[in-house]
Tab-separated table of C-alpha atoms in Angstrom:
chain	number	residue	atom	x	y	z
A	862	MET	CA	-64.204	-33.338	89.416
A	863	GLU	CA	-61.045	-31.344	89.957
A	864	HIS	CA	-59.813	-31.449	93.539
A	865	ALA	CA	-59.917	-28.368	95.703
A	866	ARG	CA	-56.729	-26.351	95.407
A	867	ARG	CA	-54.751	-26.804	98.637
A	868	ILE	CA	-52.995	-23.663	99.816
A	869	GLY	CA	-50.748	-23.318	102.847
A	870	PHE	CA	-49.913	-20.086	104.648
A	871	LEU	CA	-46.596	-20.086	106.484
A	872	LEU	CA	-47.032	-17.463	109.214
A	873	LEU	CA	-43.750	-16.128	110.557
A	874	PRO	CA	-43.415	-14.180	113.831
A	875	ASP	CA	-44.856	-10.650	113.573
A	876	PHE	CA	-46.651	-11.519	110.348
A	877	PRO	CA	-48.904	-8.688	109.050
A	878	LEU	CA	-52.526	-9.467	109.788
A	879	MET	CA	-53.793	-7.265	106.942
A	880	SER	CA	-51.797	-9.192	104.341
A	881	TYR	CA	-52.899	-12.546	105.716
A	882	ALA	CA	-56.587	-11.600	105.875
A	883	SER	CA	-56.464	-10.001	102.426
A	884	ALA	CA	-55.151	-13.261	100.995
A	885	ILE	CA	-57.334	-15.797	102.765
A	886	GLU	CA	-60.700	-14.020	102.622
A	887	PRO	CA	-60.972	-14.127	98.794
A	888	LEU	CA	-60.542	-17.905	98.976
A	889	ARG	CA	-63.392	-18.200	101.471
A	890	ALA	CA	-65.609	-16.003	99.312
A	891	ALA	CA	-64.754	-18.030	96.218
A	892	ASN	CA	-65.952	-21.202	97.950
A	893	VAL	CA	-69.211	-19.571	99.031
A	894	LEU	CA	-69.920	-18.036	95.640
A	895	ALA	CA	-68.960	-21.192	93.729
A	896	GLY	CA	-71.213	-23.291	95.938
A	897	GLU	CA	-68.440	-25.802	96.593
A	898	ALA	CA	-65.029	-26.031	98.232
A	899	ILE	CA	-62.755	-25.130	95.344
A	900	TYR	CA	-60.083	-23.990	97.806
A	901	GLN	CA	-58.758	-25.491	101.013
A	902	TRP	CA	-56.207	-23.804	103.217
A	903	SER	CA	-54.041	-24.596	106.172
A	904	HIS	CA	-51.926	-22.553	108.566
A	905	LEU	CA	-48.321	-23.492	109.166
A	906	THR	CA	-45.559	-22.267	111.421
A	907	VAL	CA	-41.891	-23.168	111.560
A	908	ASP	CA	-42.225	-25.251	114.737
A	909	GLY	CA	-45.949	-25.904	115.034
A	910	ALA	CA	-46.363	-23.317	117.804
A	911	PRO	CA	-48.958	-20.521	117.545
A	912	ALA	CA	-47.992	-17.596	115.311
A	913	ARG	CA	-48.294	-14.100	116.749
A	914	ALA	CA	-49.225	-11.331	114.336
A	915	SER	CA	-47.774	-7.839	114.551
A	916	VAL	CA	-50.975	-6.694	116.282
A	917	GLY	CA	-50.626	-9.374	118.986
A	918	LEU	CA	-53.296	-11.788	117.711
A	919	GLU	CA	-52.231	-15.445	117.763
A	920	ILE	CA	-53.262	-18.090	115.247
A	921	VAL	CA	-52.979	-21.767	116.106
A	922	PRO	CA	-51.446	-23.601	113.136
A	923	ASP	CA	-52.706	-26.810	111.637
A	924	LEU	CA	-49.197	-28.248	111.451
A	925	ALA	CA	-45.500	-27.436	111.335
A	926	LEU	CA	-43.807	-26.622	108.031
A	927	GLU	CA	-41.795	-29.853	108.141
A	928	SER	CA	-45.044	-31.849	108.158
A	929	ALA	CA	-46.580	-30.015	105.222
A	930	GLN	CA	-47.533	-32.255	102.341
A	931	ASP	CA	-50.044	-32.463	99.489
A	932	LEU	CA	-49.956	-28.695	98.996
A	933	ASP	CA	-50.516	-27.058	95.626
A	934	ALA	CA	-49.197	-23.695	96.816
A	935	LEU	CA	-47.480	-22.225	99.853
A	936	PHE	CA	-47.370	-18.520	100.687
A	937	VAL	CA	-44.848	-17.131	103.153
A	938	CYS	CA	-46.396	-14.285	105.143
A	939	ALA	CA	-43.696	-12.188	106.806
A	940	GLY	CA	-43.584	-8.660	108.155
A	941	GLY	CA	-41.868	-6.710	110.879
A	942	ASN	CA	-38.193	-7.269	110.160
A	943	PRO	CA	-37.952	-10.201	107.713
A	944	ALA	CA	-34.189	-9.691	107.426
A	945	GLY	CA	-33.936	-10.936	110.998
A	946	PHE	CA	-35.291	-14.368	110.066
A	947	ASP	CA	-32.426	-16.764	109.384
A	948	HIS	CA	-33.576	-20.348	109.896
A	949	LYS	CA	-31.769	-22.753	107.567
A	950	PRO	CA	-34.169	-25.706	108.059
A	951	THR	CA	-37.017	-23.486	106.871
A	952	PHE	CA	-35.058	-22.435	103.800
A	953	ALA	CA	-34.252	-26.071	103.024
A	954	ARG	CA	-37.887	-27.093	103.379
A	955	LEU	CA	-39.035	-24.297	101.071
A	956	ARG	CA	-36.523	-25.410	98.453
A	957	ALA	CA	-37.734	-29.002	98.750
A	958	LEU	CA	-41.368	-27.994	98.296
A	959	ALA	CA	-40.507	-25.850	95.279
A	960	ALA	CA	-38.528	-28.726	93.756
A	961	ALA	CA	-41.578	-30.950	94.239
A	962	GLY	CA	-43.659	-28.590	92.087
A	963	VAL	CA	-45.416	-26.629	94.813
A	964	GLU	CA	-46.113	-23.050	93.765
A	965	ILE	CA	-44.247	-20.792	96.181
A	966	GLY	CA	-45.336	-17.288	97.092
A	967	GLY	CA	-44.380	-14.431	99.369
A	968	MET	CA	-46.530	-11.714	100.883
A	969	SER	CA	-45.370	-8.384	102.340
A	970	GLY	CA	-41.812	-9.245	103.487
A	971	GLY	CA	-42.125	-12.850	102.325
A	972	ALA	CA	-39.859	-12.325	99.327
A	973	PHE	CA	-36.982	-11.719	101.735
A	974	ILE	CA	-37.415	-15.265	103.063
A	975	LEU	CA	-37.627	-16.673	99.543
A	976	ALA	CA	-34.440	-14.830	98.569
A	977	ARG	CA	-32.620	-16.264	101.587
A	978	ALA	CA	-33.844	-19.707	100.534
A	979	GLY	CA	-32.344	-19.176	97.075
A	980	LEU	CA	-35.718	-19.281	95.316
A	981	LEU	CA	-35.577	-15.874	93.621
A	982	ARG	CA	-32.531	-16.354	91.412
A	983	ARG	CA	-33.406	-15.179	87.906
A	984	ARG	CA	-37.035	-14.838	88.969
A	985	ARG	CA	-39.129	-11.676	88.846
A	986	CYS	CA	-40.495	-10.676	92.232
A	987	THR	CA	-41.712	-7.854	94.444
A	988	ILE	CA	-41.793	-6.947	98.126
A	989	HIS	CA	-43.268	-4.197	100.303
A	990	TRP	CA	-41.517	-0.894	99.521
A	991	GLU	CA	-40.354	-0.562	103.133
A	992	HIS	CA	-38.162	-3.674	102.736
A	993	ILE	CA	-36.715	-2.858	99.305
A	994	PRO	CA	-33.518	-1.070	100.450
A	995	ALA	CA	-32.562	-3.851	102.871
A	996	LEU	CA	-33.370	-6.582	100.355
A	997	LEU	CA	-31.286	-5.001	97.607
A	998	GLU	CA	-28.360	-4.424	99.950
A	999	GLU	CA	-28.200	-8.184	100.529
A	1000	PHE	CA	-29.321	-9.313	97.071
A	1001	PRO	CA	-28.380	-6.549	94.605
A	1002	ASP	CA	-28.943	-8.723	91.509
A	1003	LEU	CA	-32.597	-9.577	92.141
A	1004	LEU	CA	-35.100	-8.970	89.343
A	1005	LEU	CA	-37.116	-6.804	91.712
A	1006	GLU	CA	-40.158	-4.876	90.548
A	1007	ARG	CA	-41.719	-2.075	92.583
A	1008	THR	CA	-45.256	-3.164	91.776
A	1009	LEU	CA	-48.277	-4.550	93.623
A	1010	TYR	CA	-47.736	-8.193	92.726
A	1011	VAL	CA	-45.743	-10.312	90.299
A	1012	PHE	CA	-46.320	-13.736	88.773
A	1013	ASP	CA	-43.236	-15.468	87.412
A	1014	GLY	CA	-43.473	-18.806	85.670
A	1015	ASP	CA	-46.770	-20.661	85.448
A	1016	ARG	CA	-49.505	-18.005	85.599
A	1017	SER	CA	-52.422	-20.413	85.426
A	1018	GLY	CA	-52.240	-21.285	89.094
A	1019	GLY	CA	-50.499	-24.587	88.426
A	1020	GLY	CA	-47.349	-25.908	90.055
A	1021	GLY	CA	-43.895	-24.453	89.550
A	1022	GLY	CA	-44.912	-20.801	89.563
A	1023	LEU	CA	-43.776	-17.990	91.809
A	1024	ALA	CA	-46.158	-15.353	93.128
A	1025	THR	CA	-45.073	-12.418	95.273
A	1026	CYS	CA	-46.951	-9.368	96.431
A	1027	ALA	CA	-46.206	-6.235	98.394
A	1028	GLY	CA	-48.665	-7.178	101.134
A	1029	GLY	CA	-51.567	-5.213	102.533
A	1030	LEU	CA	-54.375	-4.799	100.036
A	1031	ALA	CA	-52.094	-6.022	97.236
A	1032	ALA	CA	-52.555	-9.548	98.639
A	1033	PHE	CA	-56.264	-9.238	97.903
A	1034	ASP	CA	-55.600	-8.099	94.327
A	1035	MET	CA	-53.177	-10.974	93.782
A	1036	MET	CA	-55.552	-13.621	95.099
A	1037	VAL	CA	-58.489	-12.325	93.062
A	1038	ASP	CA	-56.264	-12.434	89.982
A	1039	LEU	CA	-55.258	-16.026	90.757
A	1040	ILE	CA	-58.919	-16.984	91.249
A	1041	GLY	CA	-59.757	-15.451	87.875
A	1042	ARG	CA	-56.939	-17.285	86.113
A	1043	ARG	CA	-58.092	-20.612	87.516
A	1044	HIS	CA	-61.879	-20.249	87.661
A	1045	GLY	CA	-62.726	-17.426	85.292
A	1046	ALA	CA	-63.279	-13.677	85.314
A	1047	ARG	CA	-66.904	-13.946	86.423
A	1048	LEU	CA	-66.055	-15.587	89.743
A	1049	ALA	CA	-63.136	-13.209	90.289
A	1050	MET	CA	-65.402	-10.213	89.735
A	1051	ALA	CA	-67.991	-11.672	92.105
A	1052	VAL	CA	-65.339	-12.096	94.818
A	1053	GLY	CA	-64.312	-8.469	94.375
A	1054	GLU	CA	-67.910	-7.285	94.624
A	1055	TRP	CA	-68.415	-9.457	97.724
A	1056	TYR	CA	-65.851	-7.260	99.450
A	1057	LEU	CA	-67.211	-4.023	97.950
A	1058	ARG	CA	-64.291	-3.578	95.574
A	1059	THR	CA	-65.467	-1.311	92.780
A	1060	GLN	CA	-62.201	-1.125	90.844
A	1061	SER	CA	-59.667	-3.852	90.153
A	1062	ARG	CA	-55.902	-3.254	90.251
A	1063	SER	CA	-53.431	-5.051	88.028
A	1064	GLY	CA	-50.136	-6.348	89.310
A	1065	GLU	CA	-48.174	-3.800	87.285
A	1066	GLN	CA	-49.522	-0.840	89.236
A	1067	PRO	CA	-47.084	0.951	91.579
A	1068	GLN	CA	-47.104	0.332	95.315
A	1069	ARG	CA	-46.957	3.962	96.343
A	1070	VAL	CA	-48.858	7.056	95.327
A	1071	SER	CA	-47.028	9.487	93.101
A	1072	LEU	CA	-44.311	11.759	94.433
A	1073	ARG	CA	-46.635	14.673	93.790
A	1074	GLU	CA	-49.336	13.190	96.014
A	1075	ARG	CA	-46.901	12.114	98.728
A	1076	THR	CA	-45.274	15.530	99.021
A	1077	ARG	CA	-48.314	17.621	98.037
A	1078	VAL	CA	-46.010	19.542	95.738
A	1079	ALA	CA	-47.138	20.414	92.212
A	1080	ASN	CA	-44.098	22.322	90.993
A	1081	SER	CA	-42.397	20.275	88.271
A	1082	LYS	CA	-38.923	21.633	89.080
A	1083	VAL	CA	-39.151	20.588	92.709
A	1084	LEU	CA	-40.589	17.183	91.781
A	1085	LYS	CA	-37.718	16.550	89.365
A	1086	ALA	CA	-35.167	17.321	92.065
A	1087	LEU	CA	-37.021	15.185	94.621
A	1088	ALA	CA	-37.125	12.211	92.263
A	1089	LEU	CA	-33.386	12.444	91.670
A	1090	MET	CA	-32.739	12.667	95.408
A	1091	GLU	CA	-34.684	9.450	96.056
A	1092	GLU	CA	-32.784	7.691	93.266
A	1093	ARG	CA	-29.341	8.868	94.360
A	1094	ILE	CA	-28.973	8.010	98.045
A	1095	GLU	CA	-25.674	6.126	97.991
A	1096	ARG	CA	-23.959	8.666	95.728
A	1097	PRO	CA	-25.727	11.968	96.403
A	1098	LEU	CA	-25.785	14.561	93.661
A	1099	ALA	CA	-24.362	18.010	94.296
A	1100	ARG	CA	-26.885	20.797	94.708
A	1101	GLY	CA	-25.737	22.372	91.451
A	1102	ALA	CA	-26.300	19.130	89.571
A	1103	LEU	CA	-29.813	18.882	90.984
A	1104	ALA	CA	-30.560	22.431	89.880
A	1105	ARG	CA	-29.249	21.796	86.364
A	1106	ALA	CA	-31.324	18.633	86.058
A	1107	ALA	CA	-34.394	20.571	87.200
A	1108	GLY	CA	-33.692	23.271	84.636
A	1109	VAL	CA	-33.278	26.185	87.054
A	1110	SER	CA	-30.481	27.998	88.831
A	1111	LEU	CA	-29.370	26.820	92.256
A	1112	ARG	CA	-30.732	30.017	93.814
A	1113	GLN	CA	-34.122	29.441	92.171
A	1114	LEU	CA	-34.259	25.809	93.315
A	1115	GLU	CA	-33.389	26.790	96.879
A	1116	ARG	CA	-36.192	29.344	96.812
A	1117	LEU	CA	-38.636	26.751	95.460
A	1118	PHE	CA	-37.713	24.268	98.208
A	1119	ALA	CA	-38.203	26.941	100.865
A	1120	ASP	CA	-41.595	27.869	99.406
A	1121	HIS	CA	-42.948	24.347	98.839
A	1122	LEU	CA	-41.231	22.239	101.512
A	1123	GLY	CA	-40.204	24.763	104.149
A	1124	GLU	CA	-36.572	23.636	104.243
A	1125	THR	CA	-33.362	23.920	102.293
A	1126	LEU	CA	-32.302	21.617	99.517
A	1127	ALA	CA	-29.468	20.212	101.608
A	1128	ALA	CA	-31.651	19.647	104.681
A	1129	HIS	CA	-34.243	17.694	102.723
A	1130	TYR	CA	-31.628	15.541	101.007
A	1131	LEU	CA	-29.918	14.835	104.307
A	1132	GLY	CA	-33.244	13.781	105.831
A	1133	LEU	CA	-33.874	11.293	103.013
A	1134	ARG	CA	-30.434	9.748	103.476
A	1135	LEU	CA	-30.782	9.487	107.249
A	1136	ASP	CA	-34.249	7.931	106.944
A	1137	ARG	CA	-32.778	5.309	104.612
A	1138	ALA	CA	-29.983	4.689	107.112
A	1139	ARG	CA	-32.494	4.127	109.893
A	1140	ASN	CA	-34.313	1.595	107.759
A	1141	LEU	CA	-31.086	-0.295	107.045
A	1142	LEU	CA	-30.015	-0.273	110.687
A	1143	ARG	CA	-33.351	-1.753	111.699
A	1144	GLN	CA	-33.722	-4.296	108.907
A	1145	THR	CA	-30.216	-5.514	108.104
A	1146	SER	CA	-27.127	-6.715	109.921
A	1147	LEU	CA	-24.830	-4.453	107.899
A	1148	PRO	CA	-22.062	-2.878	109.997
A	1149	VAL	CA	-22.738	0.753	110.846
A	1150	VAL	CA	-19.877	1.887	108.644
A	1151	GLU	CA	-21.407	0.081	105.647
A	1152	VAL	CA	-24.800	1.634	106.357
A	1153	ALA	CA	-23.105	5.034	106.361
A	1154	LEU	CA	-21.496	4.352	102.977
A	1155	ALA	CA	-24.757	3.022	101.533
A	1156	CYS	CA	-26.402	6.325	102.436
A	1157	GLY	CA	-23.726	8.608	101.055
A	1158	PHE	CA	-21.629	9.324	104.155
A	1159	ALA	CA	-17.892	8.963	103.593
A	1160	ALA	CA	-17.004	9.452	107.281
A	1161	SER	CA	-18.700	7.364	109.983
A	1162	GLY	CA	-18.119	10.071	112.583
A	1163	HIS	CA	-20.024	12.643	110.518
A	1164	PHE	CA	-22.781	10.080	109.918
A	1165	SER	CA	-23.120	9.345	113.636
A	1166	LYS	CA	-23.312	13.042	114.507
A	1167	ARG	CA	-25.992	13.763	111.924
A	1168	TYR	CA	-27.942	10.638	112.851
A	1169	LYS	CA	-28.017	11.524	116.532
A	1170	ALA	CA	-29.121	15.071	115.765
A	1171	ARG	CA	-32.113	13.750	113.779
A	1172	PHE	CA	-33.188	10.745	115.835
A	1173	GLY	CA	-31.838	11.442	119.303
A	1174	GLN	CA	-29.582	8.389	119.463
A	1175	ALA	CA	-26.415	7.129	117.833
A	1176	PRO	CA	-26.585	4.594	114.970
A	1177	SER	CA	-25.020	1.937	117.215
A	1178	ASP	CA	-27.781	2.479	119.790
A	1179	GLU	CA	-30.407	2.159	117.055
A	1180	ARG	CA	-28.888	-1.157	116.021
A	1181	ARG	CA	-28.875	-2.493	119.595
A	1182	ARG	CA	-32.503	-1.475	120.136
A	1183	SER	CA	-33.525	-3.190	116.914
């Protein structure tokens, strides 16, 4: 009889409880529904000390990462600010496990850790949308997909593969998919029904709802301009260029923004750029001047003034608080 698949969960400080639970619960259900232990799991931390989730709950690990052995797969569960994790022994251990044929995975911000370990070179991957700007600032050449989950390499659940997901409920979708690939669609469907899931989601589906749903704007001209704004943060488009792309005059587009969003074109664009800057200040170690440039501000003094007006503190203060 085939041995139970042994899966480890490396829980980093401030790991997201939702992602962890969404990944481990399908394995428990699979065992119950299969009538045998087809999965075994263990909890690991970097030093063997309890791991505290972002909600404050602590989980006592089974062992430290350095002592991990006989694993078929290891998933790194990271949240909060994964860019702040820089522990070279952990990166070395992850590389050693991958070289030994252990399937490596990342959940929520876990892909950031895998990138730092050098395990995402020429590999398709994904990460929670909140961490995408910071990840691409540090690793601009990643084959990053803005989807729920990605399998790269061996998709049968065997060794050597790479599995990453955006976290949250996407971890559940990924695990159910892995269960189906290894034990068949019937068991996977039963696991989904166990947790009252009435509709499955494939890995290719987007992480976020559409721009129309997020903004509650139905006007196609406004949506076109908004999409271009989100794409062009580092090199902002002029208002006239946005209007031409939307197929209306600048005066018409300004009127549409006032009607649908209650603010001017320039004010909305500025808000998007400053929100991106705040994300980078909190999740990267980029100098403030580089954050300003990455968000389309040529002068750091102008950036600081605008930032303080929006958030009530200077960019340097934001960095210190983070």
